[in-house]
Coordinates of C-alpha atoms in Angstrom, one line a residue:
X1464 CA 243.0 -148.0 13.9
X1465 CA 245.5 -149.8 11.5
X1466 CA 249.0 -150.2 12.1
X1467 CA 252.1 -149.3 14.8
X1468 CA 252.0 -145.5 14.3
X1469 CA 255.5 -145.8 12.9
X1470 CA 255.1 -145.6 9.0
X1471 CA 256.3 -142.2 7.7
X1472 CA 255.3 -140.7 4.2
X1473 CA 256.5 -138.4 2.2
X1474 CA 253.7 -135.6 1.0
X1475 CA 253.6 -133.2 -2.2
X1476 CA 251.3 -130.7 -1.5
X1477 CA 250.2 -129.0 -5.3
X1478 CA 248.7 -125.4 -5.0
X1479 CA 244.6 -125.2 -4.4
X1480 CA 244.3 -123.5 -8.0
X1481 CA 245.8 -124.1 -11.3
X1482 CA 246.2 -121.5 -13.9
X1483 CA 245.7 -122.9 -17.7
X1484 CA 245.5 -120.9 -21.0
X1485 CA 242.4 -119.4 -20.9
X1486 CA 239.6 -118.8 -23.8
X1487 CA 236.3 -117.0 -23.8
X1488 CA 233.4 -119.5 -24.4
X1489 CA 231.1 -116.7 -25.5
X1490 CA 231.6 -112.9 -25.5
X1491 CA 229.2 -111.7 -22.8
X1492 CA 232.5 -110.5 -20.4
X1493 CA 234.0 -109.1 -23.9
X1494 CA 232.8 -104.8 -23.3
X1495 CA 234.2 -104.2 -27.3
X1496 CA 232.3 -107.1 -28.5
X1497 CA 230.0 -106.7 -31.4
X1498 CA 227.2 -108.5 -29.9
X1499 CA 227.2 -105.7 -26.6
X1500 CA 224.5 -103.4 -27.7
X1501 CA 222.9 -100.6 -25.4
X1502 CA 219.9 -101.7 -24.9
X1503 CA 216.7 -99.1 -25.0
X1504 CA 213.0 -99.1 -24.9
X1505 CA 212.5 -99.1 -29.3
X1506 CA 215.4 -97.5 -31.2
X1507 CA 218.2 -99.6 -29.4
X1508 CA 216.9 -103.5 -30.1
X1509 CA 217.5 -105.8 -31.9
X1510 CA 214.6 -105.8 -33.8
X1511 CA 215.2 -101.9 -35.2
X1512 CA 216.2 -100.7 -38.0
X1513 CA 217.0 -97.4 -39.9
X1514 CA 216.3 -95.8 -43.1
X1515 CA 218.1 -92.7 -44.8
X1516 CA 217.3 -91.2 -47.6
X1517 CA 216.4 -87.5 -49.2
X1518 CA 212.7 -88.2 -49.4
X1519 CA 210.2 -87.9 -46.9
X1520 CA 209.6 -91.1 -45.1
X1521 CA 205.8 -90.0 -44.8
X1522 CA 205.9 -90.1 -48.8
X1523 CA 206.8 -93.4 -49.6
X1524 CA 205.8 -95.2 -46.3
X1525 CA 203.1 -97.5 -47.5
X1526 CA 204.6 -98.9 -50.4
X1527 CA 208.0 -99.4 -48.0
X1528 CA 205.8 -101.7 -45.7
X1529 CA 203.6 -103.6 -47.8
X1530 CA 206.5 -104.5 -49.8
X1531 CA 209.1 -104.9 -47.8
X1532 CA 209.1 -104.2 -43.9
X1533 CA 210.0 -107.4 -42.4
X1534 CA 207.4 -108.5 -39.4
X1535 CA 208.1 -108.0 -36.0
X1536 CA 210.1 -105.1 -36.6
X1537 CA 210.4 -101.8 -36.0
X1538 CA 211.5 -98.9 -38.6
X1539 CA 213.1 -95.6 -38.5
X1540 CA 213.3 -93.3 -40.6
X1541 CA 216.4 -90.5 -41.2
X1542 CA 216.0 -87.4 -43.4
X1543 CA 219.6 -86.2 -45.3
X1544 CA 217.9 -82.5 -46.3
X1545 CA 219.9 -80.7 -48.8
X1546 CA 220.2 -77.2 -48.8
X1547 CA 217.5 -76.3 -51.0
X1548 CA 214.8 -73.4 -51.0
X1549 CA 211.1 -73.1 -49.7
X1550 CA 209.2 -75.0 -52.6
X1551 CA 206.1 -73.6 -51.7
X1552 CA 205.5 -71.5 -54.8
X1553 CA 205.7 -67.9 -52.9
X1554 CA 207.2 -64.8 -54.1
X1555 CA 210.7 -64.0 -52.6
X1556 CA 213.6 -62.8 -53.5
X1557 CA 215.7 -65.3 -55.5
X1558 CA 219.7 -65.1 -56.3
X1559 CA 220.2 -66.0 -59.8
X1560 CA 223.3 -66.7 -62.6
X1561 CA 223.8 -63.3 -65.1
X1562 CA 226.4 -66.0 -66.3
X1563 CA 227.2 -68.1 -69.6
X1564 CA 227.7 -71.6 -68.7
X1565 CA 230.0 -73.5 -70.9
X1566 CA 230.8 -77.4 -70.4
X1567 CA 234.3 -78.3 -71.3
X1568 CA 235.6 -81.7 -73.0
X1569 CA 235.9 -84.3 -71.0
X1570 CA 234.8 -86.2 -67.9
X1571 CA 236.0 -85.2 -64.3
X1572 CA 235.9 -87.1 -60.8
X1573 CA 236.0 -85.5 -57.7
X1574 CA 236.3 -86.6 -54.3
X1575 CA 234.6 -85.4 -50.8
X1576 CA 237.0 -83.4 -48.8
X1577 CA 238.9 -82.9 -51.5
X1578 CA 240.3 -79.6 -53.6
X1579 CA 241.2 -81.6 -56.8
X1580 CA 239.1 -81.9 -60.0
X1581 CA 240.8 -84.6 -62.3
X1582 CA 239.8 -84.9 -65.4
X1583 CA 240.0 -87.3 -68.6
X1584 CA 240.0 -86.0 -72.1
X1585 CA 240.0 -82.8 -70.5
X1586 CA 242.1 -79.2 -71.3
X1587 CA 242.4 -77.2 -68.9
X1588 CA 245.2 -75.5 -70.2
X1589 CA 243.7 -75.5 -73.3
X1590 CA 240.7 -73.7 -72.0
X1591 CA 242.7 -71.1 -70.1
X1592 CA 244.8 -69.6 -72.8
X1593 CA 241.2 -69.1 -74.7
X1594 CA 240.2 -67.1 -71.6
X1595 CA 237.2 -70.2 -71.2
X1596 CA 238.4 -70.8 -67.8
X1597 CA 241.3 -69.0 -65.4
X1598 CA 242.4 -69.0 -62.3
X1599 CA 239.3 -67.2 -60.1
X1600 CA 236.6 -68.8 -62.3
X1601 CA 233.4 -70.1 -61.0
X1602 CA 233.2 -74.3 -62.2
X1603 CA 230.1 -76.7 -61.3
X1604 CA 230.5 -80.5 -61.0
X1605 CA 227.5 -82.6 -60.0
X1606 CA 225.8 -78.9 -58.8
X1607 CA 228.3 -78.6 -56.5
X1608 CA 230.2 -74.8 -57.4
X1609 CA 233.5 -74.0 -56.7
X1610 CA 236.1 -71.1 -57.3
X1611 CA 239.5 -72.0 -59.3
X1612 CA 242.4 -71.4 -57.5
X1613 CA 244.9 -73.3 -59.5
X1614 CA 245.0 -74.9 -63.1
X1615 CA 248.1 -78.0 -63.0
X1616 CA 247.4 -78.9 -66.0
X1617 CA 245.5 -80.1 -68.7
X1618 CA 243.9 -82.9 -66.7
X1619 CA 244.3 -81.2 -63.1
X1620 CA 243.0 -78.0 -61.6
X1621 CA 242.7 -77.3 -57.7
X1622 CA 239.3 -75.4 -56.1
X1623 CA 239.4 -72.9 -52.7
X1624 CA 237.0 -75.4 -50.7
X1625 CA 236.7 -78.7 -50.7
X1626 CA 233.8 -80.8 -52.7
X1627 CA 231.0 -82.1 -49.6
X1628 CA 230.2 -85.0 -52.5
X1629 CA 232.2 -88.0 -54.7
X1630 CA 231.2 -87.9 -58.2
X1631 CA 233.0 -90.0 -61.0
X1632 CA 232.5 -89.3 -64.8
X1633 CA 231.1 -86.0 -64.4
X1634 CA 231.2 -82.7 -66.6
X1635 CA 232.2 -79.7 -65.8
X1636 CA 230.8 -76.6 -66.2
X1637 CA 232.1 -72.8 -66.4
X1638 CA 230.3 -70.4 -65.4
X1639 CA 231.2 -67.0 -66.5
X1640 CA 228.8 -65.5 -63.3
X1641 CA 227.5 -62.5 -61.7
X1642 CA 225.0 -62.8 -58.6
X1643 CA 221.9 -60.4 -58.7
X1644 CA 218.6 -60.5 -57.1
X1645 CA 215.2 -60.2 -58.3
X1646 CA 211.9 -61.2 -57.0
X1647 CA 210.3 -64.1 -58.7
X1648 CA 208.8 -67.5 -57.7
X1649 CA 210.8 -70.3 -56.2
X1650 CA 210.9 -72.2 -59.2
X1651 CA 213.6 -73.6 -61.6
X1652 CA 216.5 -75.8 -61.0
X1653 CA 218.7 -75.3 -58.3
X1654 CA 222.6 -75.9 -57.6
X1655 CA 224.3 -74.7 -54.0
X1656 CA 227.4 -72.8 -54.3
X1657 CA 230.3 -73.7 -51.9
X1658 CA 229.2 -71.3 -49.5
X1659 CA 225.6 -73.1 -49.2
X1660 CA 223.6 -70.4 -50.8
X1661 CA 221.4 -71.8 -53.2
X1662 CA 220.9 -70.5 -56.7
X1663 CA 218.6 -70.8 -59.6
X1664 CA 220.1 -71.3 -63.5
X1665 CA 217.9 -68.8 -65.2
X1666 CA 217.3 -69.9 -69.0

């Protein structure tokens, strides 16, 4: 209602959306974000947790909560079983060592998934010209046995299979070693060979 109807303008039209550089303001559209959990009925909250360890949880349950479950939440417990026999004191046929086990000087690390003993303070090749140890002898570190297949040198030797455990500072032990069977009671200390049988050291 204002005017001739002869004014003219000119008009810049700017698109209906602007694109800026973006950011996420939290991380619930993030699918690889820490904080994306599956969600469950107990195990999958966030107010579970789990224990591992080689003992029964039945064993030391009590003293775990009345010391040091936190309120409110839930626990779990994981078993990591080693191979091990029955310990119910039963008669049954038991593999033992006819052997001589000899510990050589030294300390020796090994790592899991590995074939390599090294050792400090050690001789190896030492210990092979004296016929202690050669190439196809049967050595223990940390329980764990193992066949020779190589002696490098004094502080270096190489195994067929590869340790299932890390151990640092260890010793190691020869064992000059026939398997036999005889029936006796599942006692005495026990060390698994790599093949997962498990043996008892016979004094």
């Amino acid at each position: 209602s204002f005017g001739d109807g002869t004014a003219t303008a000119n008009v810049t039209l700017n698109p209906s959306y602007e694109s800026l550089e973006g950011r996420f303001l939290n991380s619930d559209g993030i699918l690889s974000s820490i904080d994306r959990k599956i969600q469950g009925r107990d195990f999958y909250v966030n107010y579970s947790y789990l224990l591992s360890g080689a003992t029964e949880f039945s064993k030391y349950k009590k003293v775990f909560k009345d010391l040091l479950h936190p309120a409110g939440f839930k626990s779990y417990a994981e078993l990591k079983r080693l191979n091990e026999l029955d310990s119910t004191p039963v008669t049954s046929q038991t593999i033992f060592l006819d052997s001589t086990v000899r510990t050589l000087s030294g300390l020796v690390n090994v790592a899991n998934a590995s074939i390599y003993v090294t050792g400090s303070n050690t001789r190896f090749n030492v210990a092979n010209s004296l016929g202690i140890m050669t190439i196809g002898s049967y050595i223990a570190v940390n329980s764990e046995i193992r066949v020779v297949s190589s002696i490098i040198s004094n502080t270096s030797l190489a195994v067929t299979s590869a340790f299932t455990i890390t151990a640092n500072n260890e010793q190691l032990a020869v064992l000059n070693v026939v398997y036999t069977g005889i029936e006796t009671e599942t006692t005495g200390e026990e060390i698994t060979d790599e093949d997962n049988v498990s043996l008892m050291i016979e004094p």
